[in-house]
Coordinates of C-alpha atoms and ligand atoms in Angstrom, one line a residue:
M1 CA 97.2 102.7 95.9
K2 CA 99.4 105.1 95.8
A3 CA 103.3 103.8 97.0
S4 CA 103.9 106.5 99.3
G5 CA 102.4 109.1 102.0
N6 CA 99.7 106.7 103.2
T7 CA 98.9 105.9 106.4
I8 CA 98.3 101.9 106.2
L9 CA 97.2 99.6 109.5
I10 CA 98.5 96.1 108.7
T11 CA 96.5 93.2 110.8
G12 CA 99.2 90.5 111.7
G13 CA 102.0 93.0 111.3
G14 CA 103.9 91.4 113.9
S15 CA 105.6 88.5 111.8
G16 CA 105.8 86.7 108.4
I17 CA 104.1 88.6 105.4
G18 CA 102.6 91.5 107.2
R19 CA 105.9 92.3 108.6
A20 CA 107.8 92.4 105.5
L21 CA 105.0 94.3 103.7
A22 CA 105.3 96.7 106.9
H23 CA 109.1 97.3 106.4
R24 CA 108.7 97.6 102.8
W25 CA 105.8 100.5 103.0
H26 CA 107.8 102.0 105.8
D27 CA 110.7 102.0 103.6
A28 CA 108.5 103.7 101.1
G29 CA 107.5 106.6 102.9
N30 CA 104.3 105.8 104.6
R31 CA 103.2 105.8 108.0
V32 CA 102.4 102.2 109.2
I33 CA 100.2 100.8 112.2
V34 CA 100.6 97.0 112.8
T35 CA 98.2 94.9 115.1
G36 CA 98.3 91.6 116.5
R37 CA 98.2 89.9 119.9
R38 CA 101.7 89.7 120.7
R39 CA 103.2 92.5 121.7
D40 CA 106.9 91.6 121.6
M41 CA 106.3 90.8 117.6
L42 CA 105.2 93.8 117.0
E43 CA 107.4 95.8 118.9
E44 CA 110.1 93.8 117.1
T45 CA 108.4 94.9 113.8
A46 CA 108.5 98.7 114.9
A47 CA 112.4 98.8 116.2
G48 CA 114.2 101.4 115.3
R49 CA 111.6 102.6 113.0
E50 CA 110.0 106.4 113.7
G51 CA 106.7 105.8 112.0
I52 CA 105.7 102.2 112.6
F53 CA 103.4 102.3 115.6
V54 CA 101.9 99.5 117.3
H55 CA 98.0 98.4 118.4
E56 CA 97.5 95.2 120.0
F57 CA 94.2 93.5 119.9
D58 CA 92.6 90.1 118.7
I59 CA 91.1 90.2 115.3
A60 CA 88.7 87.1 116.5
D61 CA 86.8 89.4 119.3
A62 CA 84.2 91.5 117.7
E63 CA 84.1 93.9 120.5
A64 CA 88.1 94.2 120.5
I65 CA 87.7 95.6 116.7
V66 CA 85.3 98.2 117.2
A67 CA 87.3 99.4 120.3
A68 CA 90.7 98.8 118.2
A69 CA 89.3 100.6 115.3
A70 CA 88.1 103.7 117.6
A71 CA 91.4 104.1 119.0
I72 CA 93.1 104.0 116.0
L73 CA 91.5 106.6 114.2
A74 CA 91.7 108.6 117.4
T75 CA 95.4 108.6 116.9
H76 CA 96.0 108.3 113.2
P77 CA 92.8 110.3 111.6
G78 CA 94.8 110.0 108.3
L79 CA 94.4 106.0 107.9
N80 CA 93.7 105.3 104.2
V81 CA 94.7 101.8 104.1
L82 CA 93.6 99.0 105.5
V83 CA 95.6 95.7 105.0
N84 CA 93.6 92.5 106.1
N85 CA 96.7 90.0 106.4
A86 CA 96.0 88.4 109.6
G87 CA 95.1 84.6 109.5
T88 CA 95.5 81.6 110.8
Y89 CA 96.0 77.7 110.0
N90 CA 95.3 74.5 111.4
G91 CA 95.7 71.1 109.6
E92 CA 92.0 69.3 109.4
N93 CA 91.0 65.9 109.3
P94 CA 87.4 65.5 108.2
R95 CA 87.4 61.8 107.4
H96 CA 86.2 61.1 111.0
K97 CA 84.0 63.3 113.8
R98 CA 86.1 65.6 115.6
D99 CA 86.2 68.8 117.7
L100 CA 85.3 72.1 115.2
G101 CA 87.2 74.2 117.7
D102 CA 90.0 74.8 115.0
A103 CA 87.7 75.3 112.4
E104 CA 85.8 77.8 114.0
R105 CA 88.8 79.6 115.0
M106 CA 89.7 79.8 111.2
I107 CA 86.4 81.2 110.0
V108 CA 86.3 83.5 112.8
T109 CA 89.9 84.6 111.9
N110 CA 90.2 84.5 108.3
V111 CA 86.6 85.6 107.4
L112 CA 84.6 87.4 110.3
G113 CA 87.7 89.2 111.2
P114 CA 88.2 91.1 107.7
I115 CA 84.7 91.7 107.4
R116 CA 84.5 93.1 111.0
L117 CA 87.4 95.2 110.7
T118 CA 86.0 96.7 107.1
N119 CA 82.9 97.4 108.7
A120 CA 84.4 99.2 111.8
L121 CA 86.6 101.5 109.2
I122 CA 84.3 101.5 106.1
D123 CA 82.7 104.9 106.8
H124 CA 85.8 106.5 107.7
L125 CA 87.8 105.4 104.3
S126 CA 84.8 106.1 102.3
T127 CA 86.3 110.1 103.4
Q128 CA 89.9 109.6 102.7
A129 CA 91.9 110.6 99.3
D130 CA 93.2 107.6 98.0
A131 CA 91.9 104.9 99.9
A132 CA 92.3 101.3 99.4
I133 CA 91.5 97.9 101.1
V134 CA 93.9 95.1 100.5
N135 CA 92.7 91.4 101.5
V136 CA 95.4 88.8 101.7
S137 CA 93.9 85.6 100.8
S138 CA 95.6 82.4 99.3
G139 CA 96.7 80.2 96.5
T140 CA 94.3 77.9 98.3
A141 CA 91.3 79.8 97.4
F142 CA 91.1 78.6 93.7
V143 CA 92.8 75.0 94.5
P144 CA 92.2 74.0 97.9
Y145 CA 94.1 71.9 100.1
P146 CA 92.5 68.9 101.5
A147 CA 94.4 69.1 104.4
S148 CA 92.9 72.0 105.8
P149 CA 89.5 72.3 104.1
T150 CA 88.4 74.8 106.4
Y151 CA 91.1 77.4 105.9
S152 CA 90.7 77.0 102.3
A153 CA 87.2 77.5 102.4
S154 CA 88.1 80.5 104.4
K155 CA 90.2 82.1 101.8
A156 CA 87.7 81.5 98.9
A157 CA 84.9 83.2 101.4
L158 CA 87.6 86.1 101.4
H159 CA 88.3 85.8 97.6
S160 CA 84.6 86.2 97.1
Y161 CA 83.9 89.2 99.7
T162 CA 86.6 90.9 98.3
A163 CA 85.4 90.5 94.4
A164 CA 81.9 91.3 95.7
I165 CA 82.6 94.7 97.4
R166 CA 85.1 95.9 95.0
P167 CA 81.9 97.3 92.1
L168 CA 80.5 98.4 95.2
L169 CA 83.1 100.7 96.7
E170 CA 84.6 101.8 93.2
G171 CA 85.5 105.5 93.0
R172 CA 85.8 105.7 96.6
V173 CA 87.9 103.0 97.6
E174 CA 90.2 100.9 95.9
V175 CA 89.8 97.0 96.8
I176 CA 92.8 94.8 96.1
E177 CA 93.6 90.9 97.1
I178 CA 96.7 89.7 97.4
V179 CA 96.9 86.0 96.6
P180 CA 99.9 84.0 98.3
P181 CA 101.4 81.3 97.2
Q182 CA 103.0 78.7 99.9
V183 CA 105.5 81.1 101.7
Q184 CA 108.5 81.0 104.2
T185 CA 106.8 82.1 107.3
E186 CA 105.8 80.2 110.7
L187 CA 101.9 80.1 109.7
T188 CA 103.0 76.5 110.1
P189 CA 105.5 75.0 112.7
G190 CA 109.0 74.9 110.4
Q191 CA 107.3 76.5 107.2
S192 CA 110.0 79.2 107.3
Q193 CA 113.0 76.9 106.4
D194 CA 110.8 74.8 103.6
P195 CA 112.5 74.6 100.4
N196 CA 109.4 74.0 98.6
S197 CA 108.2 77.4 100.0
M198 CA 108.7 80.9 98.6
P199 CA 111.3 82.9 100.4
L200 CA 109.3 85.7 102.0
A201 CA 111.9 88.5 101.0
E202 CA 111.6 87.6 97.2
F203 CA 107.7 87.6 97.8
A204 CA 107.3 90.5 99.5
D205 CA 109.6 92.1 96.7
E206 CA 107.3 90.8 93.7
V207 CA 104.2 92.0 95.7
M208 CA 105.9 95.5 95.7
A209 CA 106.7 95.7 92.4
L210 CA 103.3 94.5 91.3
L211 CA 101.3 96.7 93.9
H212 CA 102.9 99.6 92.8
G213 CA 104.7 99.1 89.5
S214 CA 101.9 101.0 87.5
G215 CA 101.6 103.9 89.2
D216 CA 98.7 105.2 91.7
R217 CA 96.3 102.5 90.8
S218 CA 97.4 98.8 91.4
P219 CA 96.0 95.7 89.9
A220 CA 92.8 94.3 91.3
E221 CA 94.5 91.2 92.0
I222 CA 98.3 90.8 93.3
C223 CA 99.5 87.2 92.1
V224 CA 103.2 86.8 92.1
E225 CA 104.5 84.2 89.5
R226 CA 104.6 81.1 91.9
V227 CA 100.4 81.3 92.7
R228 CA 99.3 81.8 89.1
D229 CA 98.9 78.2 88.0
F230 CA 96.8 77.7 91.3
R231 CA 94.6 81.6 90.2
N232 CA 94.0 80.4 86.9
A233 CA 93.3 76.5 87.5
E234 CA 89.7 76.5 86.7
R235 CA 90.5 78.9 83.9
S236 CA 93.3 76.4 82.3
G237 CA 91.8 73.2 83.2
S238 CA 94.3 72.3 85.3
F239 CA 92.3 72.3 88.6
D240 CA 91.6 68.4 88.6
A241 CA 95.6 67.9 88.5
L242 CA 96.4 70.8 90.5
L243 CA 93.9 69.3 93.1
A244 CA 95.3 65.7 92.7
M245 CA 98.9 66.9 93.3
M246 CA 97.4 68.3 96.7
V247 CA 95.8 65.4 97.8
E248 CA 99.5 63.9 97.6
Y249 CA 100.5 65.7 100.4
T250 CA 97.5 65.6 102.4
P251 CA 98.5 63.1 105.7
K252 CA 96.6 59.8 105.2
G253 CA 94.2 58.1 107.1
Ligands
NAP301 N1 102.9 81.9 104.5 C1 101.9 81.2 103.3 O1 102.4 80.1 102.9 C2 100.6 81.7 103.2 C3 99.6 80.9 102.3 C4 98.9 82.0 101.6 C5 98.4 82.7 102.2 N2 98.9 83.6 103.2 C6 98.0 84.3 104.4 O2 99.2 85.3 105.0 C7 98.6 85.9 105.8 C8 99.9 86.1 106.8 O3 100.2 85.0 107.3 P1 101.7 84.6 107.4 O4 102.3 83.3 106.2 O5 102.6 85.9 107.4 O6 102.0 83.7 108.7 P2 102.2 84.5 110.3 O7 103.9 84.5 110.3 O8 101.6 83.1 111.3 O9 101.2 85.8 110.4 C9 99.8 85.5 110.7 C10 100.1 86.5 111.7 O10 98.3 86.9 111.9 C11 98.0 87.1 113.3 N3 97.0 86.9 113.9 C12 96.7 85.5 114.2 N4 95.5 85.3 114.6 C13 95.2 86.3 114.9 C14 94.3 87.0 116.0 N5 93.1 86.3 116.4 N6 94.3 88.2 116.2 C15 95.1 89.2 115.6 N7 96.3 88.7 115.1 C16 96.1 87.4 114.9 C17 99.3 86.8 113.6 O11 99.9 87.9 115.0 P3 99.5 87.0 116.6 O12 99.8 85.7 116.6 O13 100.5 88.0 117.5 O14 97.9 87.5 117.0 C18 100.3 86.8 113.1 O15 101.2 88.0 113.3 C19 97.4 85.0 106.6 O16 96.1 85.4 106.0 C20 97.7 83.7 106.3 O17 97.0 83.0 105.9 C21 99.7 82.7 103.8

């Protein structure tokens, strides 16, 4: 992915990782469109920055995705990069029968959302020079967090989907996966203050360096130092030990 001169659509650009990446890409000389449901948060991302645009829509709504993609392309026909960053997390306790509303919402938002938005934009992206799709998965795609099995499964699904489309789009659209470790955002309440989570600015800086440090072509996977033990757990034989550690962090009962 080239470092500047892109028109980049970032879902979930009103907060956390999406906002941090939006600001860095904007600073580097890109046009950026941020999307999400909370207009005030999107406007905060764009405040004082000419060249950041906002578009409000719900990534869990299939029809809204089709409408938003059409509206964004009408206004930004040079769109060449899609960043599927929006995501949602809920703790779960699958030891007992429960309401599956949260689980279903995580699958619709974290898996179907990126699949649907990619589908709405793929024919356009395929015609653009320097086109890229960047999907934001998670270290939990590689070592699941038992406190939220569905979240972990949704990110494993996004990883698999990303790996599957990469060779099919080779030569037309670069397909990149960002694999965050636990980062200081409000993905879960209070996490932005958690000293065990990676500081957001540090994470965003390392992502930018990995994405753009080797010219116009990026690595297929962007794994900051802090997530590499998770990413490589199966390969290195540390999966069982890391899963046991994640069980320790999981609420009892
Ligand atoms: N922080 C971490 O520890 C961590 C670790 C691994 C992976 N990730 C992933 O990183 C991505 C960004 O998360 P974050 O940490 O930056 O948390 P965040 O600040 O909560 O960001 C999530 C964003 O997704 C948007 N979003 C959620 N549901 C949506 C919906 N139905 N429609 C449209 N937008 C929606 C939210 O905007 P609205 O609420 O305004 O819609 C919000 O801006 C997520 O995919 C997350 O799973 C985060």
